XYZ file of C-alpha atoms in Angstrom:
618
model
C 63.565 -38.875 -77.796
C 66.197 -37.355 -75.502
C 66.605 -37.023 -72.190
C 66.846 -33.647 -70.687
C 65.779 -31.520 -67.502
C 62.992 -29.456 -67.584
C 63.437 -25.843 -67.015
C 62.093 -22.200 -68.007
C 62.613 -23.482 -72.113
C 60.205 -26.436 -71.790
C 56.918 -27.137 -72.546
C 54.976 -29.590 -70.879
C 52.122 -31.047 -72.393
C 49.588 -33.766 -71.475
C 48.326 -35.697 -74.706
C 45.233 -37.784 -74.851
C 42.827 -38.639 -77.190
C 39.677 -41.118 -77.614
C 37.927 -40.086 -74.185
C 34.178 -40.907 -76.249
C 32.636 -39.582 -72.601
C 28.894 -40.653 -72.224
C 29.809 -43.970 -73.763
C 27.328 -46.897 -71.903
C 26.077 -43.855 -69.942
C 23.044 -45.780 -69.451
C 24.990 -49.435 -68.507
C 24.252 -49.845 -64.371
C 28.021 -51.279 -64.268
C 30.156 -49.407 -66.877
C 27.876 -45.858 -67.223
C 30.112 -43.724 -64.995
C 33.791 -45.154 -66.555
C 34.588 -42.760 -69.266
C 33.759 -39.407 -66.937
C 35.877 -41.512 -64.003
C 39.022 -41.940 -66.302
C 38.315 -38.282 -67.948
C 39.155 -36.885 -64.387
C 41.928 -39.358 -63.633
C 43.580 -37.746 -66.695
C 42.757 -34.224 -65.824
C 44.403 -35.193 -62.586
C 47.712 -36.399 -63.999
C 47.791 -33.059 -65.897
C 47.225 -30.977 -62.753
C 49.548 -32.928 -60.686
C 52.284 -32.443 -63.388
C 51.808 -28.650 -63.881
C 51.667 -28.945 -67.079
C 51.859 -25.600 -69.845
C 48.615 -27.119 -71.529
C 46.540 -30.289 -72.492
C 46.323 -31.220 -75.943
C 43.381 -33.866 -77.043
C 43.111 -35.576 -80.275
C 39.309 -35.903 -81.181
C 36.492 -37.618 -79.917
C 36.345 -36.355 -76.279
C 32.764 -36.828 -76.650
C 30.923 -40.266 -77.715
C 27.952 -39.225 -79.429
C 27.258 -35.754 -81.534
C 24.518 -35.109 -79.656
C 25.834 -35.835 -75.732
C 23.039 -35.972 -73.443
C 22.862 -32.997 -70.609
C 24.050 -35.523 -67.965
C 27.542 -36.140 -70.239
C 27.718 -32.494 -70.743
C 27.179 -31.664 -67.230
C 29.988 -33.812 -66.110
C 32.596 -32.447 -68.564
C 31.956 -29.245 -67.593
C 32.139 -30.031 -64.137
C 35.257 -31.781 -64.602
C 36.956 -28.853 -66.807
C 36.094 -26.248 -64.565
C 37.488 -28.268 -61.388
C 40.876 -29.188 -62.808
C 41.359 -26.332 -65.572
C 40.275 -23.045 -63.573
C 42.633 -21.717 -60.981
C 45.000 -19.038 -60.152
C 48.119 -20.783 -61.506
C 49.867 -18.406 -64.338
C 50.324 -19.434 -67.751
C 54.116 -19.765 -68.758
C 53.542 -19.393 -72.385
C 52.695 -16.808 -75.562
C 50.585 -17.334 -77.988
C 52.304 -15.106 -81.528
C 50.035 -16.237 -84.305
C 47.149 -14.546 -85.648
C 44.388 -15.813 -83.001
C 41.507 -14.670 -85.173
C 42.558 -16.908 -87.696
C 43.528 -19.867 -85.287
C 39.840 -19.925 -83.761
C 38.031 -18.002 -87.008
C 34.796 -20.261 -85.912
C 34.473 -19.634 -82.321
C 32.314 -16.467 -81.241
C 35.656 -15.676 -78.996
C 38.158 -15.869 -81.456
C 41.035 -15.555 -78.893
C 42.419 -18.363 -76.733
C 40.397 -18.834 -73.181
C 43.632 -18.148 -70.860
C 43.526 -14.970 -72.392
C 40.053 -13.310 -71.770
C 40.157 -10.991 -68.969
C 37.186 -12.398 -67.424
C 37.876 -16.161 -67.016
C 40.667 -17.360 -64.650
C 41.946 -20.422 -66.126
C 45.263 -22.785 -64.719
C 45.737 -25.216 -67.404
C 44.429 -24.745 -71.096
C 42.826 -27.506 -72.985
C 43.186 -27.481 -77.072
C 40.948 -29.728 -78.968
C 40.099 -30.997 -82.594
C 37.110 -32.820 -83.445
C 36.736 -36.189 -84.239
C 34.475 -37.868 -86.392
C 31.753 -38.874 -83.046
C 31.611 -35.291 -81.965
C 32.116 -33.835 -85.734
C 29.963 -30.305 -86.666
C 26.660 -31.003 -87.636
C 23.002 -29.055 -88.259
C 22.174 -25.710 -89.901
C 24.809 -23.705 -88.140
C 27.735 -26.795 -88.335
C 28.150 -26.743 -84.594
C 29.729 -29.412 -82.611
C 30.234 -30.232 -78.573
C 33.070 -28.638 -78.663
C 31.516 -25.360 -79.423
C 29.738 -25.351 -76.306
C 32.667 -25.697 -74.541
C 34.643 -23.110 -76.093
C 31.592 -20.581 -76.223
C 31.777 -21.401 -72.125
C 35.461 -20.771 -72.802
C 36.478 -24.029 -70.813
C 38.410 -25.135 -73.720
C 40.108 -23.789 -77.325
C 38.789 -25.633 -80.169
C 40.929 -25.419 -83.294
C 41.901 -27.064 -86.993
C 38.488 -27.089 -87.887
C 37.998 -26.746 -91.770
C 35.125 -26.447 -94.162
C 36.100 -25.953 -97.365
C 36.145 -29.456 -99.513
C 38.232 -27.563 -102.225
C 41.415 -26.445 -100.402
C 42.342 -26.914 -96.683
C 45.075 -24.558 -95.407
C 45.826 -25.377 -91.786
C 47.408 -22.298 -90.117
C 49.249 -23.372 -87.056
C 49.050 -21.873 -83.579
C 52.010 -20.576 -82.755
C 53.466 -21.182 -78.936
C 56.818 -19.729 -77.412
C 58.103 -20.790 -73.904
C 61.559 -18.936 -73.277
C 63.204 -19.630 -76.179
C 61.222 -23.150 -77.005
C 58.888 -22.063 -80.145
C 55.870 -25.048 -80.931
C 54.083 -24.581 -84.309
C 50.760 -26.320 -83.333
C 48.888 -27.856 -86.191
C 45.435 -29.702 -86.230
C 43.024 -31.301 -88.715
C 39.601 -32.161 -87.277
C 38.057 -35.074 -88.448
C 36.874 -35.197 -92.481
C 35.856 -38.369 -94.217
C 38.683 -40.411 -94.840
C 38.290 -40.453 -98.864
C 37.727 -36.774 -99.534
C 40.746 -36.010 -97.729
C 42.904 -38.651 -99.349
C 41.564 -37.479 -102.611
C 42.385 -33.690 -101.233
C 46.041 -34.841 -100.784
C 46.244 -36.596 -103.692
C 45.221 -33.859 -105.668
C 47.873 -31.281 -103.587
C 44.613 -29.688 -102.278
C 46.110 -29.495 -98.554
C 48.674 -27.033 -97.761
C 50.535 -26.396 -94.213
C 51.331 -23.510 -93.507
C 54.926 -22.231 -92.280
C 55.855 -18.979 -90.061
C 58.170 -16.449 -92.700
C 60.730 -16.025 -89.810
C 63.276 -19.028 -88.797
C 61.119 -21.452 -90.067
C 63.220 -24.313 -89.010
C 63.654 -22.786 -84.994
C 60.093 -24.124 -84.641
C 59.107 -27.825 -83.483
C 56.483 -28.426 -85.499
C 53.448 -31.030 -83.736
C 50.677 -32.036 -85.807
C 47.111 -33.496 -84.448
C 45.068 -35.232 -86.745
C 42.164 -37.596 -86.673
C 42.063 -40.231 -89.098
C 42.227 -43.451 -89.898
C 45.651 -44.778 -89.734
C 45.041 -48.475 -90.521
C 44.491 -49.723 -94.253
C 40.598 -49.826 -94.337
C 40.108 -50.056 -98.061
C 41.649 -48.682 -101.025
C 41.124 -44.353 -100.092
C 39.464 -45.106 -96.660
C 42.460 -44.404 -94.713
C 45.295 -41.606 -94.132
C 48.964 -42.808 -94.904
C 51.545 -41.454 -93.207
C 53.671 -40.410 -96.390
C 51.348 -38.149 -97.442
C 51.841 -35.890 -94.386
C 54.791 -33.300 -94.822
C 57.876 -34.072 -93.753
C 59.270 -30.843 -92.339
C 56.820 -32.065 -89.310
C 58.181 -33.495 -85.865
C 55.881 -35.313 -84.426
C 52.202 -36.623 -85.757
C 49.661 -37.195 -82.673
C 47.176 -39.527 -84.163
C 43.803 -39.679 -82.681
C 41.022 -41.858 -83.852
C 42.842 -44.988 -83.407
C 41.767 -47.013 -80.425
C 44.951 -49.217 -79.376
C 47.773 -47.688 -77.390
C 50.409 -46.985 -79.237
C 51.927 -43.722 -77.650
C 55.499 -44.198 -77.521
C 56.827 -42.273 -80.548
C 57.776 -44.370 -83.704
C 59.749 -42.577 -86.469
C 58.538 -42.882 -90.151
C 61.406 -43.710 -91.962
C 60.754 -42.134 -95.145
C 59.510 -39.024 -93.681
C 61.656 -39.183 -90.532
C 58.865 -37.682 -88.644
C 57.294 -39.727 -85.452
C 54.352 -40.595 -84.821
C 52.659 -41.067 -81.256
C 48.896 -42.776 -81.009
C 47.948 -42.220 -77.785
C 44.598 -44.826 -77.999
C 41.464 -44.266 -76.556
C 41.214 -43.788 -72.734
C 37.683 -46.358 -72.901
C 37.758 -49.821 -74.284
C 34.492 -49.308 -77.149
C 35.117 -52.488 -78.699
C 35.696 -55.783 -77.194
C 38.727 -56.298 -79.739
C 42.728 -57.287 -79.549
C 43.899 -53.677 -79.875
C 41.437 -52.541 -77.222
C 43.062 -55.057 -74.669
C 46.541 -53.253 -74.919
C 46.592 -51.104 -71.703
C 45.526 -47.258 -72.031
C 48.270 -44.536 -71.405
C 48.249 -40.763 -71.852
C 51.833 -39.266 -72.348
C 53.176 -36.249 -70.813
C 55.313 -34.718 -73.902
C 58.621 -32.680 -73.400
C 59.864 -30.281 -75.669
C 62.931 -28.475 -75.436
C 63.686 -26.874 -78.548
C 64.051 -29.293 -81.178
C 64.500 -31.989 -78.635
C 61.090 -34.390 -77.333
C 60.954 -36.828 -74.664
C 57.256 -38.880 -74.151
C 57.052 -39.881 -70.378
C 54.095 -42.789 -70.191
C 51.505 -42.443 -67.830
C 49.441 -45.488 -67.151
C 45.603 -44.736 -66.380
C 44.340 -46.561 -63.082
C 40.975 -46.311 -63.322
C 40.359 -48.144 -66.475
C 38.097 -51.458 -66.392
C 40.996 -54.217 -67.290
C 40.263 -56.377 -70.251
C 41.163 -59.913 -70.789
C 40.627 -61.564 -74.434
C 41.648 -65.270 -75.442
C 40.705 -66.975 -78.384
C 39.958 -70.808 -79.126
C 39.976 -72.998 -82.188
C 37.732 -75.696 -81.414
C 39.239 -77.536 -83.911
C 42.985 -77.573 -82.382
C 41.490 -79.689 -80.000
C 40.868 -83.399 -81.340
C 41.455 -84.978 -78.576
C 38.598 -83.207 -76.409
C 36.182 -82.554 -78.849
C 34.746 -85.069 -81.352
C 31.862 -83.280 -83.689
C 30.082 -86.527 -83.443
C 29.621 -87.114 -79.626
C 26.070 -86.497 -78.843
C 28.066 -84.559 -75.314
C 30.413 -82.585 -77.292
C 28.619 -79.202 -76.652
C 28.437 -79.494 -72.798
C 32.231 -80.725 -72.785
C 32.973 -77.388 -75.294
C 30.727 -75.194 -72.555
C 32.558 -76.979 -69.809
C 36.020 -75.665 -71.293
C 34.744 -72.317 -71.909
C 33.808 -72.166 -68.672
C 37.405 -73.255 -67.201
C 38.768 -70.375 -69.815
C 36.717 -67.719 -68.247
C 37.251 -68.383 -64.804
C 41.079 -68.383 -65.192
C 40.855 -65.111 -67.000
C 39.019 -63.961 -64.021
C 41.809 -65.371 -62.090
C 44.328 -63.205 -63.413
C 42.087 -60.142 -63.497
C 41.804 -60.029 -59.835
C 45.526 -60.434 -59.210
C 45.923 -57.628 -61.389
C 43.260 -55.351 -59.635
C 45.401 -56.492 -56.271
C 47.997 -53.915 -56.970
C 45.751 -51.078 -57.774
C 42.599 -50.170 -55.648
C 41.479 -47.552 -58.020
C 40.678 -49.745 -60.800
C 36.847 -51.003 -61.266
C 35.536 -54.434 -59.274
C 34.336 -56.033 -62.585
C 36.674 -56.729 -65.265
C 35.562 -56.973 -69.359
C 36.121 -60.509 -70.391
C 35.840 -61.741 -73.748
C 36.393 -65.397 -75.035
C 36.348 -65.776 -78.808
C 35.337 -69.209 -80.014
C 36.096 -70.661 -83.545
C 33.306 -73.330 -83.795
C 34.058 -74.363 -87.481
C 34.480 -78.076 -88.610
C 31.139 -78.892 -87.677
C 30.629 -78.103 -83.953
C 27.049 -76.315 -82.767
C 27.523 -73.297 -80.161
C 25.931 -73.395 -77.144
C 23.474 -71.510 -74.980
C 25.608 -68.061 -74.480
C 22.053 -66.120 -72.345
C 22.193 -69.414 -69.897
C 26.029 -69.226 -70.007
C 26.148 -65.630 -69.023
C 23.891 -66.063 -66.312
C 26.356 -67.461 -64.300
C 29.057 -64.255 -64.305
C 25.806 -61.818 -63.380
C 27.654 -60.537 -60.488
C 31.488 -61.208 -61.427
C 31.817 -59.600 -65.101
C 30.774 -56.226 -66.787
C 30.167 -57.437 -69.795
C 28.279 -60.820 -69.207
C 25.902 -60.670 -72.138
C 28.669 -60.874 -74.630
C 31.752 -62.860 -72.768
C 31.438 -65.199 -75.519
C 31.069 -64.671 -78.905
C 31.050 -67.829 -81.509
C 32.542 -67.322 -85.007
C 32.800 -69.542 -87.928
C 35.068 -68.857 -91.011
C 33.149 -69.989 -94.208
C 34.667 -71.510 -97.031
C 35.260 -68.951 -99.883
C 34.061 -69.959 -103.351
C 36.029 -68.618 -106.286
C 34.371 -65.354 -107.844
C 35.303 -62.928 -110.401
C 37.820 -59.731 -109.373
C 34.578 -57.695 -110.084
C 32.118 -59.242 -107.235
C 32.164 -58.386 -104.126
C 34.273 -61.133 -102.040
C 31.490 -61.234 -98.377
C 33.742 -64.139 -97.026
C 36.218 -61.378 -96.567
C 33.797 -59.667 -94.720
C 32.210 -62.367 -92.702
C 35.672 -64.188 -91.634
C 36.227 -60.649 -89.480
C 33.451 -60.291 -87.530
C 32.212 -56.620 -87.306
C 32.101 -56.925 -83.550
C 35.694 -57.717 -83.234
C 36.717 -53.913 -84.862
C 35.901 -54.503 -88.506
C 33.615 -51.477 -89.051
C 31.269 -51.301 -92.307
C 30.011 -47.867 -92.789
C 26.952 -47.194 -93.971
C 28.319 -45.919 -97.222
C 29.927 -49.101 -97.957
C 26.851 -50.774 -97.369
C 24.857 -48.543 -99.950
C 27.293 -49.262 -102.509
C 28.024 -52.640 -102.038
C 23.647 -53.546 -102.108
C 23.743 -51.709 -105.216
C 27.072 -53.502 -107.039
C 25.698 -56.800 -106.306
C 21.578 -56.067 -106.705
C 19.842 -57.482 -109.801
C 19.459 -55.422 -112.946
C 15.715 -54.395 -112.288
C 16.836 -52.295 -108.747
C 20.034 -50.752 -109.879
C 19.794 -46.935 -109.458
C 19.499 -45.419 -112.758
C 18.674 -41.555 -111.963
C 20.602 -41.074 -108.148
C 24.238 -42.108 -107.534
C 25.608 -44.803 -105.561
C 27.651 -42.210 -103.679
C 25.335 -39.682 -102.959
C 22.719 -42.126 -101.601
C 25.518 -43.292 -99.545
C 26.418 -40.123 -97.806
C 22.762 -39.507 -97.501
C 22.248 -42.438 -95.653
C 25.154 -41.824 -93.901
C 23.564 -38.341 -92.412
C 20.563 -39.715 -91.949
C 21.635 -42.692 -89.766
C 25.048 -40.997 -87.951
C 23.814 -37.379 -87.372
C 19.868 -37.848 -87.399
C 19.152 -35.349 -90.627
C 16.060 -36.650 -91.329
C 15.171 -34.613 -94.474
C 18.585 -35.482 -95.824
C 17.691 -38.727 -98.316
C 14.862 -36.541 -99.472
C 16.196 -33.468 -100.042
C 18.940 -35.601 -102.146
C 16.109 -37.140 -103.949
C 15.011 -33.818 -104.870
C 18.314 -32.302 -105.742
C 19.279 -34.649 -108.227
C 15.760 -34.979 -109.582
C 15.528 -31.494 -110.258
C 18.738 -31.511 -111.558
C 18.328 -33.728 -114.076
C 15.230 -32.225 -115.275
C 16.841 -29.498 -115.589
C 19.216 -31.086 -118.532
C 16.725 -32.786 -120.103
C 14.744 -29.349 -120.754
C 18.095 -27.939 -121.647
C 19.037 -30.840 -123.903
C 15.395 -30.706 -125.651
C 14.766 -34.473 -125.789
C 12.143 -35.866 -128.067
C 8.948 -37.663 -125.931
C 10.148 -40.901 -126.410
C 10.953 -43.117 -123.353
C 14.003 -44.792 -124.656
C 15.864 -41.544 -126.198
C 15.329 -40.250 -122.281
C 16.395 -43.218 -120.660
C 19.560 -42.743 -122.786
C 20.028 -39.262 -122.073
C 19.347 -39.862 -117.988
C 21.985 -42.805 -118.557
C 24.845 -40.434 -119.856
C 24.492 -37.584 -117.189
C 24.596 -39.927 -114.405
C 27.312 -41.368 -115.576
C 29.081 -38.084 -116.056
C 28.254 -36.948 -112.675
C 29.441 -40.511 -111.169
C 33.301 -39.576 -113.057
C 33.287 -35.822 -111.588
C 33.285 -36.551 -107.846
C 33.907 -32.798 -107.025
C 30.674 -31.809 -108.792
C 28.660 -35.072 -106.749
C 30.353 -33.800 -103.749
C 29.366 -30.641 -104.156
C 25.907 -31.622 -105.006
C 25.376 -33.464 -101.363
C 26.661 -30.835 -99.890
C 24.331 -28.743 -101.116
C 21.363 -31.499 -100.337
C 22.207 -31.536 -97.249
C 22.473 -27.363 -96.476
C 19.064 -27.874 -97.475
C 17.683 -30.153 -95.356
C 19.334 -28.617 -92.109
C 17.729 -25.642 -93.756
C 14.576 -27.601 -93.539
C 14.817 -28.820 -90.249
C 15.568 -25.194 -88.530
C 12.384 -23.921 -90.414
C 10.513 -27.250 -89.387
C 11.315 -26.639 -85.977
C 10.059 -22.857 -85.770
C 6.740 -23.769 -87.599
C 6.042 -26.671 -84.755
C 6.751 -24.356 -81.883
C 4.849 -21.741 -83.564
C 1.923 -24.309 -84.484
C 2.357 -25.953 -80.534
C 1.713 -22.911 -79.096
C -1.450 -21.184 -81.046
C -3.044 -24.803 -80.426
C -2.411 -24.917 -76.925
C -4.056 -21.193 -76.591
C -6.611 -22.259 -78.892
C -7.578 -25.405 -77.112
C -11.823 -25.332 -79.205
C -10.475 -24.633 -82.617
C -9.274 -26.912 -84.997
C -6.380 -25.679 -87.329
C -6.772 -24.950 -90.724
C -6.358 -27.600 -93.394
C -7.505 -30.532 -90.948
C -10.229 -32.470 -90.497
C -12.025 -35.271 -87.849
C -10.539 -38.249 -90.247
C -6.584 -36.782 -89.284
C -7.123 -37.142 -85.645
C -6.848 -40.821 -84.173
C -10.359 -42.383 -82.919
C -9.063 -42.361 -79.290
C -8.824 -38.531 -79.315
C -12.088 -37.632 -81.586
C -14.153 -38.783 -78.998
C -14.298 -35.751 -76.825
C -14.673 -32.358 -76.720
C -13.746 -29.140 -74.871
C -10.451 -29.271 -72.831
C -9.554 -32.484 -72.871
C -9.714 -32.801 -76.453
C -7.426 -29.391 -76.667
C -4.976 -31.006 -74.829
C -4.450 -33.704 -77.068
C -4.675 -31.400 -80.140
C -1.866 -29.608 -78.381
C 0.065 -32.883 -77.945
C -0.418 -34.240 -81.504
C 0.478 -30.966 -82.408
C 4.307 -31.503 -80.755
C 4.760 -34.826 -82.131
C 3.258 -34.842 -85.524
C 6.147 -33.602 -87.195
C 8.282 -36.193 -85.367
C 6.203 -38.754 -87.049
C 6.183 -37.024 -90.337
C 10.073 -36.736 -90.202
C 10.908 -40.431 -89.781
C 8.503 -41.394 -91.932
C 10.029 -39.572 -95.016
C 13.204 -41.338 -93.376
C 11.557 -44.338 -94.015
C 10.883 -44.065 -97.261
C 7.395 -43.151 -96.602
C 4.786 -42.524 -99.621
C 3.955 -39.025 -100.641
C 0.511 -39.469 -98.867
C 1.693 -39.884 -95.740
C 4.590 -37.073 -95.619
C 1.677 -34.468 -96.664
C -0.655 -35.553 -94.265
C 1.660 -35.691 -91.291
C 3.393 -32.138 -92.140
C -0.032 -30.531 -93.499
C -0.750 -28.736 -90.300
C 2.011 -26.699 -90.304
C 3.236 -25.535 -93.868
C 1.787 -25.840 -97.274
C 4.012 -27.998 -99.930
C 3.629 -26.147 -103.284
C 2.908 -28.238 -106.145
C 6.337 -27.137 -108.037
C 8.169 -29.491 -105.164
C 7.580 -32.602 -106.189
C 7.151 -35.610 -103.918
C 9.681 -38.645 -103.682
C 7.799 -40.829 -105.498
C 7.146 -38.653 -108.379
C-alpha cells in the first residue's frame, strides 16, 4: 500500500462484505441492527463520493428474505445509490457476458431510464446463493429493479471461466473479477483438476490492476472444505475475501503468490465467537494505477461485544469440587465477570452515541475436573434489561477425555472439545456421512451414496426443496435398475446384491458422474415443486367456486371428523382450505420420510402418480 493523492486517475471504492440483513429480524432488541449498520455503510460510501461499492457475498441472511428485509434494502439502496451525481468511470468489457444471467444484461448506471449516483456490484454468497426451478437468488430482484449489478455467477460444475469486468478511470484500468459462492469441495476439486480459468484482456495485459472477489472459506475446515490461497493465480493484485466473519481488512500479502489479500468481516456479529469480537470495519480502497492504499473505516453502529473465558480449574484456591457451596461461589464469580465486562462496555459506548444501549456479552466457562454448572435461565434473569443477549451470556463447556481409536474412526472428542456454538460449523453433509461411517453393518446404505444423500439433505434442510431426498431416491433407484436389466442378472438375491455392490461402488470413485447425478435429482424436484405449485392453485381455486362438490378421487374417510360434520358453505370453505394446505402436509411428509401411503393420499387430490414411478419404499 502506498500513499498517494487522489485525483482524476483514481478509483474509489467502498468494500464490504457479510451484511446477512434480516438476521434476528424477529429479536425485540437486536431485529433492526443489520438494516441500521447496512445504512451506516451506505453512508460512509456517499459521504466519500466514492466511483462504486463493491460487496463480497451474503448481503442477505437467509435465501428466502422476508418482504420486511427486502423492503428495507430497497429502501436503503434507492436512498443512498439514486441521485444526480455523474459516474466518473467506463465500463470496456463485453457487458452481455459480464451480467449473461440478468434480464438487463448491461450495468444499472447505464440504462437510460434509471438515475443512479453510486453503483453497487455484488456476488453471492452461500446464505443468499441461487436456488428453485429458475436458480434465482435475492440478488436477482435487486438487479431486475436495477438497484444493483450482480456478477461472477457460474453454473457450470465442469469448467468455470470468470470473465472480468473491465473498469477505466483516466488512465487507471481495474480488471474486476468475482466468484459467487460454490461448495467449498467441488471447487477445490475444480482447481485441482485446472477446471477454473481467469480470464485476461489481449491488450496490455499487465496495465490492468487486477481485484478479485470471492466467497469461500478461507480457514482449514477439513481436508477439501476450504479455498487456499495458492491456488488462486498469481498475476492477481488483490483477493477480497468474503465469507469470513472476523475483520481482517487491512491487506496482507501472500508470499508465495505475492498477491494481498483483504477480509473485510462481516458488518453483524452471527456468532457469539473470538473472531466475531474483533471490531467490524469496511475499507475505502484506492487505486491509482498499479498502486492501492486501504483507508479503515470503523462502523459506529455496531452492538459491541465483549467475550472472556474461564478455566474453573485455574482456580484452586476458590473453587474446591467437593464443597457442598462451590456452585454458588462459581455463580458468584461469574457474576463479578459479567458485570465488569459490562463495565467496560459502557465506557466504550461513552465515546460514541450512535452505537446500541445493550451490549452482546458472552462468558465461556470450562467446568471440567468435576464441577456441576449452574442455573444459566435464573442467571440470565438478572441482565433482562442490561444485555442483548441474556439467554446465552453464559455458556458451560467441558473437554472430554479422548480415548485412543483407530486412524479410520471418526475422532467426536475433536468435535465436542469445539463447541459448535463457538464457530465450529458441522454441515449437514458431514453429518450424513459421518452417521453412516460409524452406523452398524445392518443400516449402512447399500443402493444410495453417502454423498448424494448428503447433498440431498443438504437442499432439503438449507434451501427448503422438499421433493429433493425423494427425487434422489428415485434417481438412483431407477438408475440402477436400469444396469441390472442391462447387465441381465440371474433371479438370485445374492448374484444382485453383488452386482448393486459393484455399481455403487463405481459411482462412489467417479464423483463427476455422482455430481452430476444430484444435479440432475434435484432439476427434478424444483421441476416438481413449480408443477406442484400450479396444480394447488389450480385445485384451490375450482374448490373454492365449487364450494357442494367434492373433487374427484376423494372420499368422506380423507376429510378430518371436525370438517365432515357439515354441509353447504361452511363445509366448502374448509374444502377450500384443506385444499391450500394439503400439499404442504404432503410435502414435508415425504421430507420426513413418510410411507408411500401417506404421500399418495395427501397429493391424490391434485395429480395422479402413475404406477411406473415407484414409491420410496419400494
Amino acid at each position: 500500500p502506498v500513499l498517494f493523492r487522489d485525483d482524476e486517475d483514481t478509483f474509489k471504492i467502498l468494500i464490504a462484505t457479510d451484511v446477512h440483513l434480516g438476521y434476528l429480524e424477529k429479536d425485540p432488541v437486536r431485529g433492526n441492527d443489520t438494516f441500521v449498520t447496512f445504512n451506516e455503510i451506505l453512508e460512509h460510501a456517499q459521504k466519500n463520493e466514492v466511483d462504486f461499492v463493491l460487496l463480497g457475498g451474503d448481503l442477505f441472511h437467509e435465501n428466502k428474505p422476508s418482504r420486511k428485509t427486502v423492503h428495507s434494502c430497497l429502501e436503503s439502496l434507492r436512498k443512498y445509490c439514486m441521485g444526480d451525481r455523474p459516474i466518473h468511470f467506463e465500463i470496456l468489457s463485453d457487458q452481455a457476458v459480464n451480467f449473461q444471467y440478468s434480464k438487463f444484461p448491461w450495468v444499472n448506471y447505464q440504462d437510460g431510464n434509471l438515475n443512479i449516483s453510486i453503483p453497487v456490484f455484488s456476488i453471492h454468497g452461500n446464505h443468499d446463493d441461487p436456488t428453485g426451478a429458475d436458480a434465482l437468488c435475492a440478488l436477482d430482484i435487486l438487479s431486475c429493479a436495477g438497484l444493483l449489478n450482480h456478477f461472477g455467477r457460474s453454473t457450470s460444475v465442469e469448467k468455470i471461466d470468470i470473465s472480468p469486468i473491465l473498469l477505466r478511470k483516466g488512465r487507471t484500468k481495474i480488471a474486476l473479477y468475482g466468484l459467487g459462492a460454490i461448495p467449498d469441495e467441488r471447487l477445490y476439486r475444480m482447481f485441482v483438476n485446472k477446471q477454473v480459468t481467469m480470464l485476461r484482456p489481449k491488450e496490455d495485459e499487465d496495465s490492468w490492476f487486477n481485484l478479485f472477489v470471492i466467497h469461500q472459506n478461507r480457514s482449514k475446515h477439513g481436508a477439501t472444505n476450504y479455498i487456499p490461497e495458492q491456488f488462486l493465480d498469481d498475476f492477481i493484485n488483490l483477493v477480497v475475501w468474503g465469507h469470513e466473519h472476523e475483520c481482517k481488512i487491512a491487506p496482507a500479502q501472500n508470499e508465495q503468490q505475492h498477491f494481498y489479500v483483504s477480509q473485510p468481516g462481516s458488518s453483524v456479529v452471527t456468532s457469539l465467537s473470538p473472531g466475531e469480537a474483533v471490531k467490524k470495519h469496511v475499507g475505502l480502497l484506492h487505486v491509482k494505477g498499479k498502486k492501492m492504499k486501504m483507508q479503515k473505516i470503523a462502523l459506529e453502529t455496531v452492538r459491541t461485544f465483549h467475550m472472556e473465558d474461564i478455566v474453573l480449574a485455574d482456580h484452586p484456591d476458590l473453587f474446591n469440587p467437593d464443597n457442598p457451596k462451590v456452585t454458588q461461589a462459581i455463580q458468584a464469580f461469574c457474576m463479578e465477570k459479567v458485570e465488569m465486562m459490562l463495565d467496560n462496555a459502557e465506557r466504550e459506548r461513552l465515546g460514541n452515541p450512535r452505537q446500541p444501549d445493550k451490549p452482546l456479552i458472552r462468558l465461556r466457562v470450562d467446568y471440567t475436573g468435576g464441577f456441576e454448572p449452574f442455573s444459566i435461565h435464573r442467571f440470565s434473569q438478572k441482565y433482562m434489561d442490561k444485555v442483548a443477549n441474556p439467554k446465552d451470556i453464559i455458556h458451560f463447556f467441558r473437554h472430554r477425555e479422548q480415548k485412543e481409536k483407530n486412524d479410520s474412526n471418526i475422532n467426536f472428542g475433536e468435535l465436542v472439545s469445539r463447541p459448535a456454538s463457538e464457530g465450529m460449523t458441522l454441515r449437514v453433509e458431514d453429518l450424513v456421512k459421518q452417521y453412516f461411517q460409524t452406523a452398524e453393518k445392518k443400516v449402512q446404505l447399500s443402493l444410495l451414496t453417502e454423498r448424494g444423500m448428503g447433498e440431498a439433505v443438504q437442499e432439503f434442510v438449507d434451501k427448503e426443496e422438499k421433493d429433493a431426498i425423494e427425487e434422489l431416491v428415485k434417481f438412483q433407484l431407477e438408475k440402477t435398475q436400469r444396469f441390472l436389466k442391462e447387465r441381465r442378472i440371474d433371479a438370485e438375491e445374492e448374484k444382485i446384491d453383488e452386482e448393486v455392490r459393484k455399481f455403487r461402488e463405481s459411482r462412489r470413485k467417479n464423483t463427476e458422474e455422482e455430481d452430476e447425478e444430484v444435479r440432475e435429482a434435484m432439476t427434478r424436484a424444483r421441476a416438481h415443486r413449480s408443477e406442484d405449485a400450479v396444480l394447488v392453485s389450480a385445485s384451490s381455486d375450482e374448490e373454492l367456486m365449487d364450494t357442494g362438490m367434492k373433487a374427484s378421487g376423494d372420499s368422506d374417510d380423507d376429510l378430518p371428523t371436525t370438517l365432515s360434520r357439515g354441509r353447504g358453505r361452511g363445509r366448502g370453505r374448509a374444502r377450500g382450505a384443506r385444499g391450500q394446505n394439503s400439499t404442504a402436509r404432503g410435502s414435508s411428509r415425504r421430507g420426513r420420510g413418510s410411507t408411500s401411503q401417506e404421500s399418495a393420499t395427501s397429493s391424490r387430490t391434485y395429480k395422479s402418480v402413475p404406477a411406473k414411478n415407484m414409491s420410496v419404499m419400494d
